[in-house]
């Protein structure tokens, strides 16, 4: 297996309580070199052919892809391989930074509304007054993709409301307004987004807007793992992104109701998921995207799933990862398939990774 080190996440101003995960104090300084740094230990490998789902799955109709992939791994056999439908993916131990599974790890791709995690960090780093009231303006209307919004021009709310709507409901006008009402305006906001990315070692990442609607917002699975790790250091972001529903009172008879775009968060109160951070994303160029921090089989993990086909596939991938981890929690070995992808055929994280972390 392999490990990485992360750049500091900066300081958050939030006060919301949330569980914290310890991070090893022996992290190495991050290097801009990428895939060559993350090689598995040949002493821990075992030859095995990994199951793969390739990008040509896009040619299959959506119902067929969803039905096939949603429950394709039953988890009954400890020798089952992990098959992921998302074309770029990463599963990594958050504490040790060891890679458990990777697929097209360093391939740049549009990231859609996953962008909004960086948007939130830039706002919080600026220590702006979250109680200040700001308005949706014509500048916040999406003329690029033509997406709809329940926030008409002129709607006034607090900056805290904007953060909640951007992260919970992935509201594009809310994310845009956070940049519009930033000191120096949108141009300065985008500059600070890219500066923040550079400070985190996200060398294959570039932002051009605060919403993710612009397909020139690109990153890699590896860089997004860094971003998720950094965003997790902000209690406000953890609290907001794991909130299932949000009501906004905009001086109407009934408040506007918004729900979390991640179904796993909405179901977490009645399921076994333990999610610490979450963000979805979708534009046609990016496919369906999902990033999460979650504790699975007793281990804090970062999950990055990019460019999925069909509405259910990214959720199916997350469920398969969880089931695979839980059913193979004692026999982990790793294997490089010759294409640069790292796959694991079992799991001994509680022992092997714990010893290396100490």
XYZ file of C-alpha atoms in Angstrom:
358
model
C 0.000 0.000 0.000
C 1.050 3.619 -0.193
C 0.728 6.843 1.716
C 0.647 10.564 1.114
C 1.095 13.697 3.190
C -1.123 16.735 3.210
C -0.495 20.479 3.385
C -2.067 22.372 6.332
C -5.723 23.134 5.929
C -5.698 26.617 7.418
C -7.885 27.869 10.205
C -11.650 27.633 10.333
C -13.771 30.077 12.305
C -16.666 27.743 12.947
C -17.853 26.853 16.427
C -20.105 23.915 15.608
C -19.167 20.772 17.591
C -18.224 17.661 15.673
C -16.293 14.489 16.198
C -12.632 14.740 15.204
C -10.243 12.185 13.841
C -6.582 12.174 14.870
C -3.984 12.755 12.190
C -0.545 11.199 12.380
C 2.109 13.665 13.458
C 4.682 11.898 11.299
C 3.236 13.031 7.974
C 5.819 13.805 5.313
C 5.902 17.078 3.443
C 3.767 16.863 0.364
C 5.508 16.543 -2.998
C 3.991 17.784 -6.269
C 4.995 14.500 -7.851
C 1.990 12.285 -8.095
C 1.440 8.706 -9.231
C 5.076 7.595 -8.923
C 4.914 8.414 -5.213
C 2.101 6.014 -4.456
C 3.378 2.531 -5.087
C 2.182 -0.473 -3.126
C 4.595 -2.423 -0.971
C 5.612 -5.495 -3.017
C 6.057 -7.433 0.234
C 2.343 -7.108 0.869
C 1.070 -7.868 -2.566
C -0.605 -10.961 -3.894
C -1.228 -11.630 -7.575
C -4.875 -11.264 -8.434
C -6.837 -9.966 -11.373
C -9.029 -7.023 -10.264
C -12.571 -6.598 -11.504
C -12.971 -3.424 -13.548
C -15.759 -1.384 -15.070
C -14.352 0.722 -17.911
C -15.420 4.059 -19.329
C -17.265 2.376 -22.220
C -20.066 1.778 -19.714
C -21.286 5.212 -20.845
C -22.633 3.532 -23.978
C -25.015 1.459 -21.878
C -28.430 2.888 -21.098
C -28.756 4.423 -17.655
C -31.239 1.891 -16.224
C -28.975 -0.995 -17.257
C -25.895 0.571 -15.664
C -27.698 1.420 -12.439
C -29.354 -1.961 -12.096
C -26.149 -3.830 -12.867
C -23.809 -1.862 -10.631
C -25.974 -0.980 -7.634
C -25.821 -4.439 -6.015
C -23.150 -6.161 -8.080
C -20.986 -6.916 -5.023
C -22.711 -8.988 -2.368
C -19.798 -9.051 0.038
C -20.370 -12.715 0.899
C -16.897 -13.861 -0.183
C -13.709 -12.538 1.392
C -11.987 -13.058 -1.971
C -14.375 -10.844 -3.921
C -12.741 -7.997 -5.812
C -14.024 -4.464 -5.507
C -15.630 -3.249 -8.748
C -16.194 0.504 -9.043
C -18.297 1.984 -11.847
C -17.052 5.559 -11.416
C -14.298 6.158 -13.968
C -12.031 7.905 -11.443
C -12.003 6.831 -7.822
C -9.986 6.833 -4.633
C -10.459 5.292 -1.192
C -7.890 6.361 1.357
C -7.352 6.029 5.094
C -7.683 9.577 6.429
C -5.332 9.111 9.376
C -2.457 7.254 7.706
C -3.083 8.597 4.162
C -2.619 5.099 2.782
C -4.390 4.341 -0.468
C -6.824 1.437 -0.240
C -8.210 1.640 -3.769
C -7.473 3.873 -6.725
C -8.640 4.133 -10.313
C -7.324 6.766 -12.730
C -5.890 8.502 -9.696
C -4.193 11.409 -11.456
C -6.494 12.013 -14.430
C -7.738 15.646 -14.498
C -11.513 15.925 -14.838
C -14.258 18.525 -14.321
C -15.504 18.337 -10.730
C -18.851 20.187 -10.874
C -20.288 21.172 -7.478
C -17.570 19.420 -5.498
C -16.053 22.863 -6.120
C -18.284 24.239 -3.369
C -16.089 22.710 -0.662
C -13.304 25.046 -1.771
C -15.806 27.908 -1.957
C -16.746 27.314 1.679
C -13.133 27.147 2.847
C -12.264 30.440 1.154
C -15.266 32.155 2.791
C -14.376 30.791 6.232
C -10.685 31.613 5.855
C -11.630 35.242 5.167
C -13.433 35.350 8.548
C -16.365 37.221 7.045
C -19.411 37.998 9.163
C -21.708 34.992 8.643
C -24.647 36.905 10.112
C -24.369 39.700 7.523
C -27.324 39.863 5.156
C -26.583 39.786 1.439
C -28.772 39.581 -1.657
C -28.942 37.424 -4.751
C -28.076 39.624 -7.750
C -28.311 39.329 -11.506
C -24.633 38.379 -11.448
C -25.578 35.151 -9.671
C -27.981 33.909 -12.348
C -26.649 30.930 -14.300
C -26.511 31.916 -17.953
C -23.864 29.249 -18.694
C -25.882 26.082 -18.099
C -29.289 27.639 -17.596
C -29.907 25.850 -14.315
C -32.967 26.828 -12.310
C -33.041 28.212 -8.778
C -35.590 28.779 -6.036
C -33.794 31.995 -5.067
C -35.091 34.896 -7.204
C -32.919 37.925 -7.820
C -33.369 40.242 -4.844
C -33.742 37.456 -2.259
C -31.949 38.500 0.923
C -30.445 36.121 3.460
C -27.423 35.818 5.716
C -24.039 34.623 4.532
C -24.566 31.626 6.822
C -27.753 30.789 4.891
C -25.784 30.977 1.653
C -23.200 28.534 2.996
C -25.906 26.113 4.091
C -27.725 26.208 0.757
C -24.508 25.879 -1.245
C -23.250 22.870 0.709
C -26.504 21.081 1.558
C -28.634 21.663 -1.527
C -25.768 22.577 -3.892
C -27.599 25.833 -4.672
C -25.652 27.543 -7.442
C -26.940 31.073 -6.861
C -25.984 30.758 -3.200
C -22.435 29.709 -4.097
C -22.217 32.503 -6.656
C -23.447 35.100 -4.158
C -20.716 34.079 -1.719
C -18.194 35.121 -4.375
C -20.135 38.214 -5.459
C -20.165 39.575 -1.890
C -16.512 38.756 -1.215
C -13.994 41.578 -0.643
C -12.607 42.276 -4.098
C -15.538 40.547 -5.799
C -15.622 37.373 -7.873
C -12.235 37.900 -9.496
C -10.462 38.076 -6.142
C -12.514 35.130 -4.867
C -11.362 32.899 -7.740
C -7.764 33.992 -7.182
C -8.060 32.984 -3.535
C -9.608 29.636 -4.487
C -6.614 28.806 -6.661
C -4.182 30.093 -4.052
C -5.824 27.871 -1.454
C -5.587 24.884 -3.793
C -1.875 25.533 -4.337
C -1.285 25.807 -0.590
C -2.851 22.362 -0.144
C -0.598 20.804 -2.773
C -3.433 20.475 -5.307
C -1.094 20.925 -8.258
C -3.464 19.443 -10.842
C -6.425 21.613 -9.858
C -7.800 24.826 -11.349
C -10.902 26.896 -10.541
C -12.710 29.462 -12.677
C -15.929 29.877 -10.709
C -17.341 29.280 -7.232
C -20.215 27.000 -8.268
C -18.692 24.252 -10.390
C -20.937 25.027 -13.356
C -17.841 25.962 -15.341
C -16.292 22.768 -16.756
C -12.862 24.423 -16.514
C -13.013 23.718 -12.780
C -10.846 20.613 -12.937
C -9.046 18.391 -10.460
C -7.948 14.797 -9.890
C -9.083 12.141 -7.437
C -5.783 12.574 -5.585
C -6.140 16.351 -5.329
C -9.744 16.061 -4.184
C -8.667 13.738 -1.384
C -6.428 16.565 -0.219
C -9.337 18.996 -0.455
C -11.694 16.734 1.481
C -9.050 16.246 4.169
C -8.587 20.008 4.419
C -12.327 20.759 4.454
C -12.789 18.217 7.252
C -10.684 20.438 9.514
C -13.515 23.026 9.482
C -16.250 22.124 12.017
C -18.734 24.358 10.165
C -18.239 22.460 6.907
C -18.544 19.107 8.664
C -21.741 20.152 10.382
C -23.374 21.684 7.319
C -22.521 18.958 4.812
C -23.929 16.244 7.084
C -27.238 18.071 7.618
C -30.076 16.275 5.846
C -32.554 19.180 5.475
C -32.612 22.964 5.708
C -35.501 25.446 5.872
C -35.059 29.025 4.689
C -37.492 31.725 5.705
C -37.641 34.310 2.905
C -40.696 36.231 4.109
C -43.165 33.884 2.474
C -46.127 32.115 3.988
C -44.135 28.891 4.117
C -40.343 28.595 4.398
C -38.451 27.083 1.498
C -37.375 23.516 2.232
C -34.082 22.147 0.899
C -32.691 18.634 1.283
C -29.161 17.268 1.070
C -28.196 16.161 -2.423
C -26.487 13.054 -0.990
C -29.079 10.357 -0.317
C -26.683 8.627 2.078
C -26.726 11.684 4.347
C -30.519 11.818 4.243
C -30.671 8.133 5.185
C -27.847 8.138 7.737
C -30.124 8.530 10.760
C -31.731 5.172 9.960
C -28.739 3.386 8.464
C -25.282 2.288 9.558
C -23.489 5.080 7.699
C -21.233 7.316 9.808
C -20.542 10.269 7.516
C -18.327 13.159 8.629
C -18.371 15.246 5.435
C -20.128 15.028 2.090
C -20.499 16.810 -1.251
C -22.034 15.786 -4.552
C -21.627 17.290 -7.993
C -23.025 17.026 -11.497
C -22.666 18.677 -14.875
C -22.674 16.763 -18.147
C -18.916 17.183 -18.605
C -18.165 15.844 -15.112
C -20.714 13.078 -14.758
C -22.040 12.252 -11.290
C -19.511 12.971 -8.548
C -19.392 12.262 -4.829
C -16.752 12.933 -2.177
C -17.117 11.916 1.454
C -15.361 11.393 4.720
C -16.870 8.375 6.450
C -15.925 5.891 9.137
C -16.215 2.353 7.779
C -15.130 -0.854 9.514
C -13.734 1.322 12.299
C -11.479 3.298 9.968
C -11.832 6.990 8.945
C -11.843 7.004 5.146
C -11.879 9.563 2.353
C -13.944 8.471 -0.656
C -13.681 10.185 -4.037
C -15.992 8.985 -6.831
C -15.909 10.900 -10.122
C -17.538 10.676 -13.532
C -20.260 8.141 -12.750
C -22.981 7.321 -15.263
C -26.563 7.297 -13.982
C -28.113 8.808 -10.877
C -27.582 5.778 -8.640
C -24.107 4.674 -9.662
C -22.057 6.897 -7.333
C -24.275 5.867 -4.398
C -23.955 2.246 -5.484
C -20.170 2.597 -5.574
C -20.134 4.047 -2.052
C -22.328 1.207 -0.788
C -20.124 -1.384 -2.457
C -17.022 0.152 -0.859
C -18.676 0.039 2.561
C -19.872 -3.539 2.143
C -16.517 -4.671 0.780
C -14.628 -3.071 3.663
C -16.933 -4.576 6.276
C -16.849 -8.088 4.807
C -13.080 -8.143 4.268
C -11.878 -6.478 7.433
C -9.139 -8.967 8.285
C -7.321 -9.959 5.090
C -6.055 -6.944 3.147
C -3.429 -7.339 0.431
C -2.775 -4.934 -2.414
C -2.053 -5.355 -6.101
C -1.019 -3.031 -8.912
C -2.836 -4.122 -12.056
C -0.148 -2.822 -14.453
C -2.237 0.157 -15.555
C -1.312 2.337 -12.603
C -4.462 1.420 -10.672
C -4.147 0.065 -7.157
C -6.717 -2.440 -5.974
C -6.998 -4.417 -2.777
C -8.248 -7.932 -2.358
C -8.993 -7.963 1.336
C -8.531 -5.818 4.425
C -6.192 -5.906 7.410
C -6.311 -2.162 8.061
C -7.045 -2.427 11.773
C -3.704 -4.161 12.249
C -1.349 -3.178 9.437
C -2.266 0.492 9.116
C -2.587 0.954 12.833
C 0.954 -0.298 13.399
C 2.379 1.956 10.687
C 0.471 4.981 11.993
C 2.083 4.532 15.391
